Coordinates of C-alpha atoms in Angstrom, one line a residue:
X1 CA -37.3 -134.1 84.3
X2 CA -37.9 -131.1 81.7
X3 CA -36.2 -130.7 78.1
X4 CA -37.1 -127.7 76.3
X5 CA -37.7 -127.4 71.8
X6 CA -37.8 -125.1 69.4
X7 CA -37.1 -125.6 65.9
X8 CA -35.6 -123.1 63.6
X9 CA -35.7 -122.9 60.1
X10 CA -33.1 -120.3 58.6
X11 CA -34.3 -121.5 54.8
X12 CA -30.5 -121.3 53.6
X13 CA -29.8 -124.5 52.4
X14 CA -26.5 -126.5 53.6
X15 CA -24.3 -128.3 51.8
X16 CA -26.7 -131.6 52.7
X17 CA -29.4 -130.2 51.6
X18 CA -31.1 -129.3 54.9
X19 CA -32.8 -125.9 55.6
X20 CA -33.2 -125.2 59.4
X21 CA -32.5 -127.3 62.7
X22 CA -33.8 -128.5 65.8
X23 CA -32.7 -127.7 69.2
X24 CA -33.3 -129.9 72.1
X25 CA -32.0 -128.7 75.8
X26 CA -32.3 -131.1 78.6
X27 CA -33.1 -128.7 82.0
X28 CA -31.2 -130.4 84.6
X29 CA -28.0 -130.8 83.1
X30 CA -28.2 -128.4 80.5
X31 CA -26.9 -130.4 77.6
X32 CA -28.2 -129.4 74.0
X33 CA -29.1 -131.7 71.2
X34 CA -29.1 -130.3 67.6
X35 CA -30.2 -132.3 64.7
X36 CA -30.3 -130.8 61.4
X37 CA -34.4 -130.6 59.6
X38 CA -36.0 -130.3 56.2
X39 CA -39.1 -128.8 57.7
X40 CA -41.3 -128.5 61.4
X41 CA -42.7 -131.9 60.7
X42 CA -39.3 -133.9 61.9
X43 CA -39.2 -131.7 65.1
X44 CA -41.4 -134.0 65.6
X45 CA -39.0 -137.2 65.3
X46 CA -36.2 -135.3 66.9
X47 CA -38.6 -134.8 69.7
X48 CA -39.2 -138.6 70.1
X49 CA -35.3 -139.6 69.4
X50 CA -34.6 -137.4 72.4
X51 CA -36.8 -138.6 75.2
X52 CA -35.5 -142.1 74.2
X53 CA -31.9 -141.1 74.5
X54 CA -32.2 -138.9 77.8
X55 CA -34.3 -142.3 79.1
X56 CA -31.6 -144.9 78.1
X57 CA -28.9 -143.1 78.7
X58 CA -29.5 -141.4 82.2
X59 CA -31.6 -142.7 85.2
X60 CA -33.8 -139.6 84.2
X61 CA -37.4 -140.1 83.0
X62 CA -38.8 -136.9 80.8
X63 CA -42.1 -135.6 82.8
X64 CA -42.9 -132.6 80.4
X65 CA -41.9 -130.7 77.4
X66 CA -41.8 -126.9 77.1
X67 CA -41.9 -125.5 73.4
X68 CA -43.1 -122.5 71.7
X69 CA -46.5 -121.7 71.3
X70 CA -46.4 -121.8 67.4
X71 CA -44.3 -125.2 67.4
X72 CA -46.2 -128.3 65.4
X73 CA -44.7 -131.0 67.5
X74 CA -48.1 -131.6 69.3
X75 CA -50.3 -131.5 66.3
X76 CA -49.9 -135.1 65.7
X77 CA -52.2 -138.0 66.8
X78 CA -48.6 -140.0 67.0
X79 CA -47.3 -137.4 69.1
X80 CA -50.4 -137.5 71.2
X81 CA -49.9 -141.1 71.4
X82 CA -46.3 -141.0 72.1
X83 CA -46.6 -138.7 75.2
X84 CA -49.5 -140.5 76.6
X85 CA -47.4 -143.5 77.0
X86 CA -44.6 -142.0 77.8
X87 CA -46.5 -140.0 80.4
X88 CA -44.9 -137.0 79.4
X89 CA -46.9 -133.2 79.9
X90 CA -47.2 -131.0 77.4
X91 CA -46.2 -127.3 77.8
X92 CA -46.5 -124.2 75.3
X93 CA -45.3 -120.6 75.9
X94 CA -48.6 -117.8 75.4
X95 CA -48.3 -116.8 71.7
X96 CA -45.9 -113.7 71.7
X97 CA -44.0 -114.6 75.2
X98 CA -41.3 -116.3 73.8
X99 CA -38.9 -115.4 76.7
X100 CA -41.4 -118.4 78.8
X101 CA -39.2 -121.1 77.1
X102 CA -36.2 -118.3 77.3
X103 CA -34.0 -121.0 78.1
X104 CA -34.5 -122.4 74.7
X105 CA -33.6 -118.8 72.9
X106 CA -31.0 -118.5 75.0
X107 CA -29.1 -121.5 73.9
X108 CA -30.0 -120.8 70.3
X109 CA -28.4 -117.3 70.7
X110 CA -25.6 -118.8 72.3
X111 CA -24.9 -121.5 69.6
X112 CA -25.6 -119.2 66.3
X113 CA -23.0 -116.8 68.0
X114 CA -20.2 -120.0 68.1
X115 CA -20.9 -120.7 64.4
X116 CA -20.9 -117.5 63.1
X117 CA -17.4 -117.2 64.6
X118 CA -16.7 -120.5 63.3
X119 CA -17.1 -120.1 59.7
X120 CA -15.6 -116.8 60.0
X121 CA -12.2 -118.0 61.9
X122 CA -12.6 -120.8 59.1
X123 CA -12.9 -118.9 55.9
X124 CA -15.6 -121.3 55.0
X125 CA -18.9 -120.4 53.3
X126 CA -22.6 -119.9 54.7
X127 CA -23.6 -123.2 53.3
X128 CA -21.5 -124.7 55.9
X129 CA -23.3 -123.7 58.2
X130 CA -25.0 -127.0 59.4
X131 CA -21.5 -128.5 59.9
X132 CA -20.8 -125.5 62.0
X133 CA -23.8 -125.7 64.1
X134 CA -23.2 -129.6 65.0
X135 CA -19.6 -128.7 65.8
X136 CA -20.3 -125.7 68.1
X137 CA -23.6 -128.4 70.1
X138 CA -20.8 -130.6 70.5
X139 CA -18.5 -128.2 72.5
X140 CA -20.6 -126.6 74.6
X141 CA -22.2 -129.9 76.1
X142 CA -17.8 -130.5 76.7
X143 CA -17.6 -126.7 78.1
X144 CA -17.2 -126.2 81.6
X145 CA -20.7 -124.3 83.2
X146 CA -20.6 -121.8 86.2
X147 CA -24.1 -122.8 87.0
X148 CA -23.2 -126.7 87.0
X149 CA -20.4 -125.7 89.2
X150 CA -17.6 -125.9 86.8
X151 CA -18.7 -129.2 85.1
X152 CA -19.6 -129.8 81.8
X153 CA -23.3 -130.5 80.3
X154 CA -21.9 -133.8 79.0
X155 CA -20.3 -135.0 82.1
X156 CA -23.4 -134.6 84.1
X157 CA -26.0 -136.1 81.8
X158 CA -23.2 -139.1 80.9
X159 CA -21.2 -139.5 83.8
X160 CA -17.8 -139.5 81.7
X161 CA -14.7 -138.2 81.2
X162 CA -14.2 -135.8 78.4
X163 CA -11.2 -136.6 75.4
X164 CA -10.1 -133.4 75.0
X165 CA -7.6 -134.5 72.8
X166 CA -10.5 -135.9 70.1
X167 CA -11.5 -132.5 70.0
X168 CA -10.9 -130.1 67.2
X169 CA -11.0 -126.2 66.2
X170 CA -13.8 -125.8 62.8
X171 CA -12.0 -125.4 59.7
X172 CA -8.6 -126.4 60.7
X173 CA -6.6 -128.1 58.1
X174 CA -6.4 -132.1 58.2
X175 CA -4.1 -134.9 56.8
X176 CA -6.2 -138.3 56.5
X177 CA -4.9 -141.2 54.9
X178 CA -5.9 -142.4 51.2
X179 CA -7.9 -145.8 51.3
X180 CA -8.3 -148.1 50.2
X181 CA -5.0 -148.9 49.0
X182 CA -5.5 -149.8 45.4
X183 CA -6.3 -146.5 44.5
X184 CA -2.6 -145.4 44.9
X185 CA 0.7 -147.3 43.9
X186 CA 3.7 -147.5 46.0
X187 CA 4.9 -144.2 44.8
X188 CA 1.9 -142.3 45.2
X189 CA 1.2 -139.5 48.4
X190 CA -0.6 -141.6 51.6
X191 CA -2.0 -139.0 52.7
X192 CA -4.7 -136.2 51.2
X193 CA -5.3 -132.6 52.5
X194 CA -8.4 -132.0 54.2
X195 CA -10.6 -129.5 56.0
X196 CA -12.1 -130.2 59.5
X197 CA -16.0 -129.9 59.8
X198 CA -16.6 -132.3 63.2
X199 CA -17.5 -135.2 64.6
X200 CA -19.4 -138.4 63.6
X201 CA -22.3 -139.4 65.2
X202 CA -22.8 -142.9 64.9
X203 CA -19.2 -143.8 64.9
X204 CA -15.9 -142.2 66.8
X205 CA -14.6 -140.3 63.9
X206 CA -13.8 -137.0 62.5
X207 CA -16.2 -135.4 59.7
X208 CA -13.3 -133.8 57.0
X209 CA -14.2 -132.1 53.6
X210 CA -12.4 -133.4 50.7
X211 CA -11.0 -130.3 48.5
X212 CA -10.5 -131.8 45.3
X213 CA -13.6 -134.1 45.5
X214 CA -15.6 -131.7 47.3
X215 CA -17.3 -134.6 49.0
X216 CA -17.7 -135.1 53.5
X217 CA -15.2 -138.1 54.6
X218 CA -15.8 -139.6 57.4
X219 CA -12.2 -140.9 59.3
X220 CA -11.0 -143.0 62.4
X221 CA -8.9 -140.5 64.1
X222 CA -6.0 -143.2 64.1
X223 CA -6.0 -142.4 60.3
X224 CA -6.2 -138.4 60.6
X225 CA -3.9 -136.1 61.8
X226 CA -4.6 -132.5 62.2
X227 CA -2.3 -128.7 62.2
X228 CA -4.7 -126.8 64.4
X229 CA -3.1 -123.3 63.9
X230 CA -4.0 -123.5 60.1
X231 CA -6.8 -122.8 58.1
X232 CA -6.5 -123.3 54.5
X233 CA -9.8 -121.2 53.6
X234 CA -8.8 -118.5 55.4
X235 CA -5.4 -118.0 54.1
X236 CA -7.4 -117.3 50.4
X237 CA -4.8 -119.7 48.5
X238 CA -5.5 -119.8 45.0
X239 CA -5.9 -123.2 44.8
X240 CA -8.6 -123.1 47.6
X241 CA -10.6 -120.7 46.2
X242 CA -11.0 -122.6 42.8
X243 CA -11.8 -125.9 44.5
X244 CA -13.9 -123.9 46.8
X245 CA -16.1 -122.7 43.2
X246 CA -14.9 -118.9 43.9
X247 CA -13.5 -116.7 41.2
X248 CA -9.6 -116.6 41.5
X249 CA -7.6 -113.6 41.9

């Protein structure tokens, strides 16, 4: 079993704070795992979280890592440790031959060209840009794969059936309701006017940014209801763009 790394650090800062990414792709079924960095040092941790998950959650067991040759991840005595009990081999690419873990670029090509289409069908700026990743790792591991013979990543590395109906297009415009209850009065709207980022990782909800607090809610999909064929920050409302800190018309 084989997962190729390589981190990336794009030094444009998202609306948590973070400044680059980690990608993760697991070689037999082709699923990616993204995970969102402050620097190369928690490659390194992302690295770890992913050989546990690949072991717990397949009958897999990871035999070697492939990364570039410039990558940190193995200049750690914890890492050392880590893959020695593990018995897990280490593999780098020759400095300046990237295209020996071309698997990795090629996924990382692959997923900058979803978000960049995603914030720009969205309306939403760079800084987003984070959310837009995680969104776009998310629906390619549920994309059907010629070379997995029309399944998806996630279906082969899980074993389960895919919700297509949980699943969302970045930016759309979303409807969650206001909780809890005592900050409204009988006569007051249920419901507040949202914006679509993703998906939750710890819990089966949506991600939504909240326009007039400017803050990431996270919802139960019972509680959020979605019109897919609208994007509020596209449409360049007036209200939007204030809320949105850009200079109205």
């Amino acid at each position: 079993q084989l997962i190729h790394g390589d981190p990336s650090i794009p030094h444009r800062a998202t609306i948590g704070g973070k400044i680059g990414f980690s990608l993760w792709i697991d070689d037999f079924s082709k699923m990616a795992f993204v995970q969102l960095i402050n620097d190369k040092v928690e490659f390194r941790s992302h690295c770890q979280d992913i050989v546990r998950w690949v072991e717990k959650h397949t009958e897999y067991q990871v035999r070697c890592i492939r990364t570039d040759s410039n990558t940190e991840v193995f200049q750690s005595r914890l890492m050392e440790d880590f893959l020695t009990t593990h018995k897990i081999q280490k593999q780098a690419s020759t400095p300046y031959a990237q295209y020996q873990n071309g698997k990795c670029e090629r996924m990382m090509r692959t997923l900058l060209n979803m978000t960049r289409t995603a914030l720009y069908q969205s309306g939403l700026k760079h800084e987003f840009w984070g959310e837009a990743l995680c969104w776009a790792e998310y629906t390619w591991n549920r994309t059907s794969n010629s070379k997995l013979d029309g399944q998806t990543p996630y279906a082969i590395a899980m074993g389960k059936q895919i919700d297509y109906e949980f699943m969302k297009p970045f930016g759309c415009e979303a409807f969650t309701m206001i909780y809890p209850s005592k900050k409204r009065d009988k006569f007051s709207p249920v419901a507040q006017r949202c914006i679509f980022l993703g998906y939750e990782q710890e819990h089966k909800g949506y991600r939504l940014w909240d326009l007039h607090e400017r803050a990431i809610l996270v919802r139960a999909p019972r509680d959020t209801n979605f019109n897919m064929d609208s994007f509020p920050c596209n449409q360049q409302e007036e209200n939007v763009e204030i809320i949105m800190n850009k200079e109205p018309r």
